mmCIF file of C-alpha atoms in Angstrom:
data_model
loop_
_atom_site.group_PDB
_atom_site.id
_atom_site.type_symbol
_atom_site.label_atom_id
_atom_site.label_comp_id
_atom_site.label_asym_id
_atom_site.label_seq_id
_atom_site.Cartn_x
_atom_site.Cartn_y
_atom_site.Cartn_z
ATOM 1 C CA MET A 1 0.000 0.000 0.000
ATOM 2 C CA GLU A 2 1.391 3.398 -0.979
ATOM 3 C CA LEU A 3 1.994 5.776 1.894
ATOM 4 C CA THR A 4 0.800 9.374 1.793
ATOM 5 C CA ASP A 5 2.999 12.376 2.553
ATOM 6 C CA ARG A 6 1.267 12.685 5.915
ATOM 7 C CA ASP A 7 1.932 9.014 6.654
ATOM 8 C CA LEU A 8 5.621 9.654 6.022
ATOM 9 C CA SER A 9 5.517 12.726 8.262
ATOM 10 C CA VAL A 10 4.095 10.571 11.077
ATOM 11 C CA LEU A 11 6.876 8.026 10.636
ATOM 12 C CA LYS A 12 9.607 10.662 10.519
ATOM 13 C CA LEU A 13 8.261 12.434 13.616
ATOM 14 C CA THR A 14 8.179 9.119 15.469
ATOM 15 C CA HIS A 15 11.725 8.345 14.393
ATOM 16 C CA VAL A 16 13.077 11.732 15.514
ATOM 17 C CA PHE A 17 11.764 11.368 19.070
ATOM 18 C CA SER A 18 12.034 7.532 19.137
ATOM 19 C CA GLN A 19 8.579 7.414 20.757
ATOM 20 C CA VAL A 20 5.582 9.740 20.538
ATOM 21 C CA ALA A 21 2.117 9.752 22.041
ATOM 22 C CA SER A 22 -0.960 9.964 19.849
ATOM 23 C CA THR A 23 -1.522 13.453 21.296
ATOM 24 C CA HIS A 24 1.814 14.643 19.869
ATOM 25 C CA VAL A 25 0.974 13.312 16.416
ATOM 26 C CA THR A 26 -2.531 14.752 16.496
ATOM 27 C CA GLU A 27 -1.528 18.270 17.470
ATOM 28 C CA LEU A 28 1.672 18.545 15.445
ATOM 29 C CA LEU A 29 0.512 16.937 12.197
ATOM 30 C CA PHE A 30 -3.300 16.865 12.205
ATOM 31 C CA GLY A 31 -4.246 20.211 13.711
ATOM 32 C CA ASP A 32 -6.472 20.884 10.707
ATOM 33 C CA ARG A 33 -8.429 17.612 10.957
ATOM 34 C CA SER A 34 -10.915 16.004 13.313
ATOM 35 C CA HIS A 35 -9.576 13.654 15.986
ATOM 36 C CA SER A 36 -10.940 10.617 14.172
ATOM 37 C CA VAL A 37 -8.516 11.151 11.263
ATOM 38 C CA PRO A 38 -5.201 10.693 13.148
ATOM 39 C CA ASP A 39 -6.690 7.725 15.007
ATOM 40 C CA LYS A 40 -7.471 6.051 11.683
ATOM 41 C CA VAL A 41 -4.032 6.882 10.247
ATOM 42 C CA LEU A 42 -2.186 5.575 13.303
ATOM 43 C CA GLY A 43 -4.301 2.426 13.376
ATOM 44 C CA ARG A 44 -3.618 1.760 9.686
ATOM 45 C CA LEU A 45 0.140 2.297 10.098
ATOM 46 C CA VAL A 46 0.141 -0.144 13.010
ATOM 47 C CA ARG A 47 -1.756 -2.771 10.986
ATOM 48 C CA LEU A 48 0.740 -2.400 8.147
ATOM 49 C CA GLY A 49 3.705 -2.764 10.524
ATOM 50 C CA TYR A 50 5.061 0.756 10.000
ATOM 51 C CA LEU A 51 4.284 1.686 13.606
ATOM 52 C CA SER A 52 4.174 -0.350 16.797
ATOM 53 C CA ARG A 53 2.151 0.462 19.905
ATOM 54 C CA VAL A 54 4.349 0.394 23.011
ATOM 55 C CA GLY A 55 1.579 0.881 25.545
ATOM 56 C CA ARG A 56 -0.269 3.770 27.124
ATOM 57 C CA ARG A 57 1.163 6.849 28.735
ATOM 58 C CA ALA A 58 0.483 7.220 32.452
ATOM 59 C CA THR A 59 -1.501 10.313 33.375
ATOM 60 C CA GLY A 60 -1.975 12.129 36.645
ATOM 61 C CA ALA A 61 -0.155 11.827 39.938
ATOM 62 C CA LYS A 62 -1.678 8.393 40.563
ATOM 63 C CA GLY A 63 -1.077 7.100 37.073
ATOM 64 C CA GLY A 64 -3.851 5.666 34.959
ATOM 65 C CA ALA A 65 -4.312 4.980 31.267
ATOM 66 C CA GLY A 66 -3.475 7.816 28.916
ATOM 67 C CA ALA A 67 -2.723 8.223 25.229
ATOM 68 C CA PHE A 68 -1.271 5.371 23.217
ATOM 69 C CA VAL A 69 2.499 5.565 22.681
ATOM 70 C CA TYR A 70 4.029 4.641 19.325
ATOM 71 C CA GLN A 71 7.443 3.732 17.973
ATOM 72 C CA LEU A 72 8.525 2.644 14.507
ATOM 73 C CA GLY A 73 7.520 -0.908 13.655
ATOM 74 C CA ARG A 74 9.576 -3.314 11.595
ATOM 75 C CA ALA A 75 8.347 -1.963 8.256
ATOM 76 C CA GLY A 76 8.873 1.619 9.407
ATOM 77 C CA ARG A 77 12.433 0.867 10.473
ATOM 78 C CA LEU A 78 13.182 -0.775 7.147
ATOM 79 C CA LEU A 79 11.628 2.113 5.227
ATOM 80 C CA LEU A 80 13.628 4.763 7.106
ATOM 81 C CA ASP A 81 16.734 2.560 7.435
ATOM 82 C CA VAL A 82 16.684 2.662 11.235
ATOM 83 C CA GLU A 83 18.730 0.122 13.177
ATOM 84 C CA GLY A 84 18.095 -1.189 16.665
ATOM 85 C CA ARG A 85 15.407 -3.181 18.415
ATOM 86 C CA LEU A 86 11.877 -2.257 19.349
ATOM 87 C CA SER A 87 11.543 -1.097 22.944
ATOM 88 C CA PRO A 88 9.171 -3.095 25.163
ATOM 89 C CA ASN A 89 8.578 -0.118 27.470
ATOM 90 C CA VAL A 90 7.225 3.407 27.278
ATOM 91 C CA ASN A 91 10.133 5.887 27.226
ATOM 92 C CA ASN A 92 8.967 8.779 29.405
ATOM 93 C CA HIS A 93 12.116 10.785 28.686
ATOM 94 C CA ALA A 94 11.495 10.662 24.940
ATOM 95 C CA LEU A 95 7.871 11.656 25.512
ATOM 96 C CA MET A 96 8.861 14.668 27.607
ATOM 97 C CA ILE A 97 11.270 15.810 24.904
ATOM 98 C CA ALA A 98 8.312 15.670 22.525
ATOM 99 C CA ASP A 99 6.195 17.536 25.115
ATOM 100 C CA THR A 100 8.781 20.307 25.240
ATOM 101 C CA TYR A 101 8.939 20.565 21.471
ATOM 102 C CA LEU A 102 5.135 20.719 21.393
ATOM 103 C CA GLU A 103 5.178 23.632 23.863
ATOM 104 C CA LEU A 104 7.449 25.532 21.459
ATOM 105 C CA ARG A 105 5.179 24.823 18.501
ATOM 106 C CA ARG A 106 2.115 25.945 20.484
ATOM 107 C CA ALA A 107 3.878 29.223 21.247
ATOM 108 C CA GLU A 108 4.787 29.561 17.581
ATOM 109 C CA LYS A 109 1.153 29.116 16.614
ATOM 110 C CA LEU A 110 0.276 31.974 18.972
ATOM 111 C CA GLY A 111 2.866 34.185 17.281
ATOM 112 C CA VAL A 112 5.107 34.764 20.311
ATOM 113 C CA LEU A 113 8.117 33.018 18.747
ATOM 114 C CA ALA A 114 9.296 31.173 15.645
ATOM 115 C CA VAL A 115 11.243 27.919 15.722
ATOM 116 C CA THR A 116 13.951 28.460 13.111
ATOM 117 C CA ALA A 117 15.996 25.297 13.771
ATOM 118 C CA TRP A 118 15.790 22.301 16.081
ATOM 119 C CA GLU A 119 17.433 18.950 16.654
ATOM 120 C CA VAL A 120 16.930 16.097 19.094
ATOM 121 C CA GLU A 121 20.051 14.590 20.672
ATOM 122 C CA GLN A 122 22.384 17.159 19.162
ATOM 123 C CA ARG A 123 26.051 16.492 19.788
ATOM 124 C CA VAL A 124 27.839 19.259 21.712
ATOM 125 C CA PRO A 125 31.563 18.512 21.378
ATOM 126 C CA PRO A 126 33.580 17.202 23.005
ATOM 127 C CA SER A 127 31.439 15.082 25.317
ATOM 128 C CA VAL A 128 27.770 16.110 25.614
ATOM 129 C CA ARG A 129 24.531 15.539 23.733
ATOM 130 C CA ALA A 130 21.709 18.015 24.227
ATOM 131 C CA ASP A 131 18.270 16.427 24.529
ATOM 132 C CA LEU A 132 16.836 19.213 22.380
ATOM 133 C CA TYR A 133 18.610 22.097 20.642
ATOM 134 C CA VAL A 134 16.490 24.986 19.371
ATOM 135 C CA THR A 135 17.045 28.373 17.779
ATOM 136 C CA LEU A 136 14.175 30.782 18.213
ATOM 137 C CA ASP A 137 13.143 34.147 16.820
ATOM 138 C CA PHE A 138 11.179 36.458 19.102
ATOM 139 C CA PRO A 139 9.515 38.836 16.617
ATOM 140 C CA GLN A 140 7.980 41.137 19.223
ATOM 141 C CA GLN A 141 11.405 41.616 20.795
ATOM 142 C CA GLY A 142 13.355 41.758 17.539
ATOM 143 C CA ARG A 143 15.894 39.165 18.652
ATOM 144 C CA SER A 144 16.977 35.573 18.121
ATOM 145 C CA SER A 145 18.551 33.117 20.534
ATOM 146 C CA ALA A 146 19.591 29.478 20.846
ATOM 147 C CA TYR A 147 19.204 27.041 23.720
ATOM 148 C CA PHE A 148 20.365 23.586 24.749
ATOM 149 C CA LEU A 149 17.402 22.014 26.539
ATOM 150 C CA GLU A 150 18.000 19.193 29.010
ATOM 151 C CA ILE A 151 14.831 17.284 29.793
ATOM 152 C CA ASP A 152 14.951 16.101 33.392
ATOM 153 C CA LEU A 153 12.716 13.428 34.917
ATOM 154 C CA SER A 154 14.079 13.851 38.460
ATOM 155 C CA THR A 155 15.922 10.529 38.221
ATOM 156 C CA GLU A 156 19.559 11.615 37.868
ATOM 157 C CA GLN A 157 21.727 12.030 40.956
ATOM 158 C CA PRO A 158 23.530 15.333 41.723
ATOM 159 C CA ALA A 159 26.874 13.836 40.666
ATOM 160 C CA ARG A 160 25.464 13.078 37.212
ATOM 161 C CA ILE A 161 24.030 16.595 36.915
ATOM 162 C CA ARG A 162 27.419 18.123 37.808
ATOM 163 C CA GLU A 163 29.094 15.819 35.299
ATOM 164 C CA LYS A 164 26.709 17.002 32.593
ATOM 165 C CA VAL A 165 27.347 20.655 33.460
ATOM 166 C CA ALA A 166 31.084 20.008 33.331
ATOM 167 C CA GLY A 167 30.648 18.580 29.844
ATOM 168 C CA TYR A 168 28.888 21.725 28.694
ATOM 169 C CA TRP A 169 31.621 23.846 30.254
ATOM 170 C CA ARG A 170 34.235 21.911 28.298
ATOM 171 C CA ALA A 171 32.201 22.757 25.202
ATOM 172 C CA VAL A 172 32.291 26.449 26.157
ATOM 173 C CA GLU A 173 36.056 26.324 26.572
ATOM 174 C CA ALA A 174 36.464 24.579 23.211
ATOM 175 C CA SER A 175 34.105 26.915 21.358
ATOM 176 C CA THR A 176 35.426 29.728 19.161
ATOM 177 C CA ALA A 177 31.975 31.325 18.753
ATOM 178 C CA ASP A 178 31.161 34.690 20.300
ATOM 179 C CA TYR A 179 27.969 33.291 21.810
ATOM 180 C CA PHE A 180 27.276 30.003 23.596
ATOM 181 C CA PRO A 181 23.633 29.012 24.158
ATOM 182 C CA TYR A 182 22.104 28.865 27.605
ATOM 183 C CA VAL A 183 21.711 25.351 28.990
ATOM 184 C CA VAL A 184 18.148 25.051 30.260
ATOM 185 C CA PHE A 185 16.986 22.115 32.380
ATOM 186 C CA VAL A 186 13.254 21.507 31.907
ATOM 187 C CA VAL A 187 11.487 19.821 34.836
ATOM 188 C CA ARG A 188 7.932 18.968 35.846
ATOM 189 C CA HIS A 189 7.990 19.541 39.601
ATOM 190 C CA GLN A 190 8.910 22.456 41.850
ATOM 191 C CA VAL A 191 10.810 20.169 44.236
ATOM 192 C CA ARG A 192 13.145 19.128 41.433
ATOM 193 C CA LYS A 193 13.520 22.723 40.290
ATOM 194 C CA ASN A 194 14.596 23.688 43.805
ATOM 195 C CA GLU A 195 17.049 20.783 43.960
ATOM 196 C CA LEU A 196 18.714 21.688 40.662
ATOM 197 C CA THR A 197 18.796 25.349 41.592
ATOM 198 C CA ARG A 198 20.758 24.430 44.740
ATOM 199 C CA ILE A 199 23.184 22.323 42.704
ATOM 200 C CA PHE A 200 23.754 25.160 40.233
ATOM 201 C CA ARG A 201 24.398 27.662 43.061
ATOM 202 C CA GLN A 202 27.371 25.555 44.126
ATOM 203 C CA LEU A 203 29.018 25.814 40.694
ATOM 204 C CA PRO A 204 31.757 28.313 39.806
ATOM 205 C CA GLU A 205 30.186 31.661 38.942
ATOM 206 C CA GLU A 206 30.935 31.485 35.218
ATOM 207 C CA GLN A 207 29.192 28.107 35.028
ATOM 208 C CA GLN A 208 26.211 29.392 36.997
ATOM 209 C CA ASP A 209 25.698 32.074 34.355
ATOM 210 C CA MET A 210 25.285 29.372 31.695
ATOM 211 C CA MET A 211 22.657 27.295 33.541
ATOM 212 C CA ARG A 212 18.913 27.738 34.032
ATOM 213 C CA VAL A 213 16.136 25.477 35.299
ATOM 214 C CA PHE A 214 12.448 26.024 34.459
ATOM 215 C CA LEU A 215 9.224 24.134 34.954
ATOM 216 C CA ILE A 216 7.829 22.989 31.621
ATOM 217 C CA GLY A 217 4.737 25.121 32.169
ATOM 218 C CA GLU A 218 6.829 28.279 32.568
ATOM 219 C CA LEU A 219 9.327 27.492 29.812
ATOM 220 C CA ILE A 220 7.976 29.828 27.130
ATOM 221 C CA PRO A 221 7.621 33.009 29.235
ATOM 222 C CA GLU A 222 10.998 32.365 30.849
ATOM 223 C CA LEU A 223 12.710 31.921 27.471
ATOM 224 C CA MET A 224 11.131 35.185 26.364
ATOM 225 C CA ARG A 225 12.793 36.895 29.334
ATOM 226 C CA LEU A 226 16.122 35.130 29.024
#
């Protein structure tokens, strides 16, 4: 069966984030259609083996069944020449990266910014990979800026956070550019924000200036002020 351009867009979006929820696909690629359309497309791509359902996303503080989560199926991996095995588990980190990207696109739709470039898992030499790199235009402010976004699920220990910051600082020292992007940790809970803020306060002053931590719900207004 021949795939449509929108089918291919679904597969490519899924590949970029490794896993996406049906809500990501619906809002990012089917904003002009009724909710029944993406459901039919996703179901057809699963039946044909281009996508695979991983499970459902937990919702709420007590969990519960949420949106279906998808990854590339065997046919999708062959079509896009993707290596590796299918994951048996929902990847909450991948989903939160997609959540963050969706927040940026929502803001773009409202006209407060424009996403001019973006990349998931961008290498930052010599030793770091940014979960999400974005360059943004802020038309109302007449400026552009770039950010390395680190998506944090509150699972990494302080030593790992300091190691990651040290990797970014090595990148600063190796860079010949006049400007180095802010490194922004995106978190879901105030407790984690407070914890990271304390860790960053203990860094050398020049490293503190590079780091920020924002709740995902405050990300857009904070980036507009940064």
